[in-house]
mmCIF file of C-alpha atoms in Angstrom:
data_model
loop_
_atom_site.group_PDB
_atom_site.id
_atom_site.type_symbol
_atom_site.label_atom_id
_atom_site.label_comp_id
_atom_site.label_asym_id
_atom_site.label_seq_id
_atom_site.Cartn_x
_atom_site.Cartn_y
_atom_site.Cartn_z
ATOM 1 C CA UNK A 1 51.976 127.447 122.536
ATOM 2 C CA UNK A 2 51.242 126.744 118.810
ATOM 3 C CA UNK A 3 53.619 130.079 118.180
ATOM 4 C CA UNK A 4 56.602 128.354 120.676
ATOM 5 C CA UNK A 5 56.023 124.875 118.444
ATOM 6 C CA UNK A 6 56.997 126.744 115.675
ATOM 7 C CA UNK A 7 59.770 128.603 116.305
ATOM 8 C CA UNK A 8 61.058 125.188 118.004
ATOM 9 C CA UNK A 9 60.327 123.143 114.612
ATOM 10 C CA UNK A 10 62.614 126.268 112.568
ATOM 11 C CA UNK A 11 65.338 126.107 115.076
ATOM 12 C CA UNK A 12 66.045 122.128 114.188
ATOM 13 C CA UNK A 13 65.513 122.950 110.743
ATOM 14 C CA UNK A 14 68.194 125.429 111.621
ATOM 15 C CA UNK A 15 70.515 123.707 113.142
ATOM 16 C CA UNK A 16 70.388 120.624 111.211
ATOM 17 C CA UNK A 17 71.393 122.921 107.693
ATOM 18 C CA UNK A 18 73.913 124.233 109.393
ATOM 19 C CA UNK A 19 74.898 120.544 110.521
ATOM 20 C CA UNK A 20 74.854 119.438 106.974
ATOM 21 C CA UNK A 21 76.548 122.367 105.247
ATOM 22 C CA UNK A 22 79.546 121.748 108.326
ATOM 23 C CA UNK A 23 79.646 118.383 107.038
ATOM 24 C CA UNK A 24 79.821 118.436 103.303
ATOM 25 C CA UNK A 25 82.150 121.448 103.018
ATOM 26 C CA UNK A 26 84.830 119.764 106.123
ATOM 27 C CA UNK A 27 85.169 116.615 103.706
ATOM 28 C CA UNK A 28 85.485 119.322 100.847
ATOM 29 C CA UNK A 29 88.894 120.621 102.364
ATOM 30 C CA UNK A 30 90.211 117.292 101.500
ATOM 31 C CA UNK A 31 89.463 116.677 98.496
ATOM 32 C CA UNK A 32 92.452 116.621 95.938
ATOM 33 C CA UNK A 33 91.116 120.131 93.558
ATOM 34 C CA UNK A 34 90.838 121.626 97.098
ATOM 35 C CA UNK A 35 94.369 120.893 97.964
ATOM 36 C CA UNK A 36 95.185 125.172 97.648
ATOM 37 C CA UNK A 37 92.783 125.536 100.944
ATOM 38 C CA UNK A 38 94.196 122.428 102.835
ATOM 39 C CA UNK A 39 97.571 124.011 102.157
ATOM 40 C CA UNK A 40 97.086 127.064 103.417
ATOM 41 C CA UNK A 41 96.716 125.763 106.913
ATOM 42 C CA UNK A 42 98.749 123.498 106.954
ATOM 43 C CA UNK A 43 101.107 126.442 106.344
ATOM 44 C CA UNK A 44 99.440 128.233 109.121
ATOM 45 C CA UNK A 45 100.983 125.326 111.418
ATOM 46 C CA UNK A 46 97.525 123.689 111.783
ATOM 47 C CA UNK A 47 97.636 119.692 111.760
ATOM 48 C CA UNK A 48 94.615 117.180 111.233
ATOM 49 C CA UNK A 49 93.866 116.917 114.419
ATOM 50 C CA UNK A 50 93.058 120.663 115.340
ATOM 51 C CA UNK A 51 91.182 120.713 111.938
ATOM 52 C CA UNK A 52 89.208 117.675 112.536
ATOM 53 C CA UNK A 53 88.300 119.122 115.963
ATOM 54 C CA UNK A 54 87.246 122.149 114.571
ATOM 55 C CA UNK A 55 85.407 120.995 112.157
ATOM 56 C CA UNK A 56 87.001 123.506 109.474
ATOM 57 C CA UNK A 57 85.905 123.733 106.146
ATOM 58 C CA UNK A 58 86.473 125.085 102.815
ATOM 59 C CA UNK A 59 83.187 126.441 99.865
ATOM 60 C CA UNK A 60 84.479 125.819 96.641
ATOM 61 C CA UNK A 61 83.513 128.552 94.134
ATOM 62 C CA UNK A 62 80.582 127.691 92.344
ATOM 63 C CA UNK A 63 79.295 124.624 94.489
ATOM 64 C CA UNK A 64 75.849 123.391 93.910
ATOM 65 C CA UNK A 65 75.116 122.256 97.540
ATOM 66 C CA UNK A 66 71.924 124.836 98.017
ATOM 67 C CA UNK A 67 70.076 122.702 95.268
ATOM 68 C CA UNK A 68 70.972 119.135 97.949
ATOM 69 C CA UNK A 69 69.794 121.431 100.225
ATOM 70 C CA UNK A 70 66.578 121.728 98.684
ATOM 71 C CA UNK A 71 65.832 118.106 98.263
ATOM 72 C CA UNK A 72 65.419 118.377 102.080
ATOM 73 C CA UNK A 73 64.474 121.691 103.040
ATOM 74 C CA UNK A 74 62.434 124.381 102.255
ATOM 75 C CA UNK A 75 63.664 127.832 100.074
ATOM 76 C CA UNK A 76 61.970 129.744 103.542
ATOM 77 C CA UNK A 77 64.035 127.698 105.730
ATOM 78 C CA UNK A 78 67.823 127.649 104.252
ATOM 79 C CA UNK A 79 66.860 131.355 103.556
ATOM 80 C CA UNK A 80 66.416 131.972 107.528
ATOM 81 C CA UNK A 81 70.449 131.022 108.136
ATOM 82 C CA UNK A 82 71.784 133.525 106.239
ATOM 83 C CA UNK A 83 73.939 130.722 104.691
ATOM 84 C CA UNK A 84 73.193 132.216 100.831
ATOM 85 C CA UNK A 85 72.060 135.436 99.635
ATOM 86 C CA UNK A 86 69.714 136.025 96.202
ATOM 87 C CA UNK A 87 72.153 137.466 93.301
ATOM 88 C CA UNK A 88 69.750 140.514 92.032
ATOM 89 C CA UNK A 89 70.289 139.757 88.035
ATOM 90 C CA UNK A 90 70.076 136.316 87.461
ATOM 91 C CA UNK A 91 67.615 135.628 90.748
ATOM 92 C CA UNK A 92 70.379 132.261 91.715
ATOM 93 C CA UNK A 93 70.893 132.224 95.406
ATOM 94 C CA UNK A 94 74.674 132.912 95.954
ATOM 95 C CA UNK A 95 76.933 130.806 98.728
ATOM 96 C CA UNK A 96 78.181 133.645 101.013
ATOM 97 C CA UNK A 97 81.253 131.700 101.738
ATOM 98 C CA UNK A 98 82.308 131.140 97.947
ATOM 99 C CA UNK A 99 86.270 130.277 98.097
ATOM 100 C CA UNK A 100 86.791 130.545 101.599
ATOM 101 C CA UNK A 101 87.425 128.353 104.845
ATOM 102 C CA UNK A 102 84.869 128.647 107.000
ATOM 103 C CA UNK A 103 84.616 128.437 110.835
ATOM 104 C CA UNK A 104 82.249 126.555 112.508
ATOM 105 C CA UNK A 105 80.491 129.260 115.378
ATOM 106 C CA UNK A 106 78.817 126.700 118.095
ATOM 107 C CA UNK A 107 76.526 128.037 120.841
ATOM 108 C CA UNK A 108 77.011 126.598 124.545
ATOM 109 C CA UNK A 109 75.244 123.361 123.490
ATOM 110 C CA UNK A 110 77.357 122.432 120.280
ATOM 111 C CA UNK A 111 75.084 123.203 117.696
ATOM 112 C CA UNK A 112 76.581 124.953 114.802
ATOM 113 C CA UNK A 113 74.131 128.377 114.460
ATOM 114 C CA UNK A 114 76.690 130.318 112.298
ATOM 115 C CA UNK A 115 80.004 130.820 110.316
ATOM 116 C CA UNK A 116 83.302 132.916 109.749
ATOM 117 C CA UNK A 117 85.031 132.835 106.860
ATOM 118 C CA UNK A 118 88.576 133.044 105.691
ATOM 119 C CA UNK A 119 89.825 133.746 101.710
ATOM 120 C CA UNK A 120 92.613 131.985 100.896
ATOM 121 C CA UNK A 121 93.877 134.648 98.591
ATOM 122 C CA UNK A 122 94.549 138.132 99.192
ATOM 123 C CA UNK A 123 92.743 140.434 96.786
ATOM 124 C CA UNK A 124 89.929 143.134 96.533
ATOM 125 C CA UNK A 125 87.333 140.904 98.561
ATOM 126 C CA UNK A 126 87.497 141.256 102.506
ATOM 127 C CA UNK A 127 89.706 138.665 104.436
ATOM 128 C CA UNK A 128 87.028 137.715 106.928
ATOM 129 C CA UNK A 129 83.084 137.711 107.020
ATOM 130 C CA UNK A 130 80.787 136.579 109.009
ATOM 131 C CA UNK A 131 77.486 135.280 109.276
ATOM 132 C CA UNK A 132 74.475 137.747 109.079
ATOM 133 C CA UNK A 133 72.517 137.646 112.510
ATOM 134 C CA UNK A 134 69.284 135.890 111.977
ATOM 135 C CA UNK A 135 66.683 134.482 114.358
ATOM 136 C CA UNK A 136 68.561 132.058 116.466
ATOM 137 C CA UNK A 137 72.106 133.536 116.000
ATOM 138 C CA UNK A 138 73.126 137.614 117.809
ATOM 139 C CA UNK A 139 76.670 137.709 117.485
ATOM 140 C CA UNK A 140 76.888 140.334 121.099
ATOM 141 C CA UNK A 141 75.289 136.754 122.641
ATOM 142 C CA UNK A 142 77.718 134.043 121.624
ATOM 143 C CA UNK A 143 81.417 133.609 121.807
ATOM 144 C CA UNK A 144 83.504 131.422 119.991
ATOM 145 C CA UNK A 145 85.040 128.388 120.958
ATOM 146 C CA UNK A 146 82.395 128.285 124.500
ATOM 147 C CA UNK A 147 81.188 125.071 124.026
ATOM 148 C CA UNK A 148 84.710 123.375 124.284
ATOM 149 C CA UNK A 149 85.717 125.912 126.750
ATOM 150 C CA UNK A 150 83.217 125.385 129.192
ATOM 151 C CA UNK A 151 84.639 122.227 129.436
ATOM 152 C CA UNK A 152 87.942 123.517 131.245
ATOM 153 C CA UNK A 153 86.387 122.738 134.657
ATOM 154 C CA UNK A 154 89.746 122.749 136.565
ATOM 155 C CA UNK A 155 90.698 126.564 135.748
ATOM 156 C CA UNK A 156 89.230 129.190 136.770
ATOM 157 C CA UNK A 157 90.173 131.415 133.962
ATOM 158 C CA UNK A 158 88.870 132.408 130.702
ATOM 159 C CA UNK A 159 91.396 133.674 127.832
ATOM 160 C CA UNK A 160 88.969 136.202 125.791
ATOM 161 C CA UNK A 161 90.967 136.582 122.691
ATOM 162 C CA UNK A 162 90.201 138.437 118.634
ATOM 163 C CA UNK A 163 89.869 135.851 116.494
ATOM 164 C CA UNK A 164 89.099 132.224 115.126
ATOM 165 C CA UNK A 165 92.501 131.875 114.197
ATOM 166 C CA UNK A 166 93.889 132.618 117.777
ATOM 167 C CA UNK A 167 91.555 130.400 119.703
ATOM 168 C CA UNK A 168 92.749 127.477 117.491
ATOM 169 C CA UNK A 169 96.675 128.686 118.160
ATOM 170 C CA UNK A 170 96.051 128.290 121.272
ATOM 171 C CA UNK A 171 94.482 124.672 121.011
ATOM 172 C CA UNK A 172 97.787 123.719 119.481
ATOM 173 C CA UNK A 173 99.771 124.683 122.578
ATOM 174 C CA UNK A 174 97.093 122.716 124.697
ATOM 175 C CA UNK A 175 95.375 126.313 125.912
ATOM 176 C CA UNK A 176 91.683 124.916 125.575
ATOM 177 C CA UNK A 177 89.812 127.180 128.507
ATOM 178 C CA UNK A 178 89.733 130.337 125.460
ATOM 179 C CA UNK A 179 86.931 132.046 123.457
ATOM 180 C CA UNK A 180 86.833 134.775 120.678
ATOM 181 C CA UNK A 181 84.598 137.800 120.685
ATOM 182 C CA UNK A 182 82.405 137.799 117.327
ATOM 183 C CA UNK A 183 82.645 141.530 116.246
ATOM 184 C CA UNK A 184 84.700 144.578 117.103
ATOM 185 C CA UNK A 185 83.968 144.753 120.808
ATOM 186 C CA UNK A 186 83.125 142.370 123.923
ATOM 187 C CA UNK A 187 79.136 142.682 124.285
ATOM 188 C CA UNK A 188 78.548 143.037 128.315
ATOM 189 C CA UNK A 189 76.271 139.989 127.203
ATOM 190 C CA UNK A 190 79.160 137.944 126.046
ATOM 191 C CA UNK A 191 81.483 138.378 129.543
ATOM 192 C CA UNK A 192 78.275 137.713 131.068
ATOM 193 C CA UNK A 193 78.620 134.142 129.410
ATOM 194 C CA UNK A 194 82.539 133.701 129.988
ATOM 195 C CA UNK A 195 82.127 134.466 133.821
ATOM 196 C CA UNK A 196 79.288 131.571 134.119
#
């Protein structure tokens, strides 16, 4: 239907910001005034490799990547990801994941459809968000990590652990067939998806 075209034309616009904000800010973590971020995992024991495979990245303070964003999208459709939120007083859209790493969140096909974020200093802010749910992300209906763990043919086990942070510890020790919950509590939804 004419409704179904629609959505389907929002989703790619969808995915394909999240695609290009996963790209810019990755390459950000290594560049040199970004060296505080890089350092912090690589004192968390994290190497290129695991970085590289998941795709981590780091949001400067102050970035201007919404207005690149623009050049190609619409306001209505970078506004439907939840990626920036509209600062009351000055009316500026506002990167949600100012000075933190962020964490790619992939559904079962790969596509990048949300973040988590880390801040690399300890202070009043909280130590992890997330992204808001929107349209095409419900946190109860994804888990983290399922599109590489799916892959794990040859077990026939699933490790459900807490957080971004563990599912990549694992990685390191060659654990791959693991997947985090994405809020307080496993959604029946979500051990729906790790049995299949």
């Amino acid at each position: 239907s004419n409704f179904d075209k629609k959505k389907d034309l929002r989703f790619q616009n969808y995915k394909n910001i999240f695609k290009d904000y996963s790209n810019y800010f990755h390459k950000q973590l290594f560049q040199g005034n970004n060296k505080e971020a890089l350092d912090y995992l690589l004192n968390r024991e994290l190497n290129k490799n695991i970085i590289e495979e998941f795709q981590l990245g780091y949001v400067p303070w102050k970035n201007n990547f919404y207005e690149e964003l623009l050049k190609k999208y619409t306001e209505e459709d970078i506004n439907l990801t939840g990626l920036y939120y509209k600062n009351d007083k000055s009316g500026k859209y506002i990167d949600r994941f100012n000075s933190r790493i962020i964490f790619p969140v992939n559904n079962i096909t790969g596509d990048t459809i949300a973040f988590g974020g880390r801040i690399i200093r300890d202070g009043k802010l909280a130590k992890y968000i997330n992204s808001p749910e929107t349209e095409f992300y419900k946190k109860g209906n994804n888990l983290y990590n399922i599109n590489s763990a799916k892959n794990t043919r040859d077990e026939d086990m699933v490790y459900i652990v807490e957080g971004y942070m563990d599912v990549i510890n694992l990685h390191k020790f060659d654990i791959k067939n693991v997947v985090a919950n994405l809020g307080t509590a496993l959604t029946e939804r979500q051990a729906d998806m790790a049995w299949r």
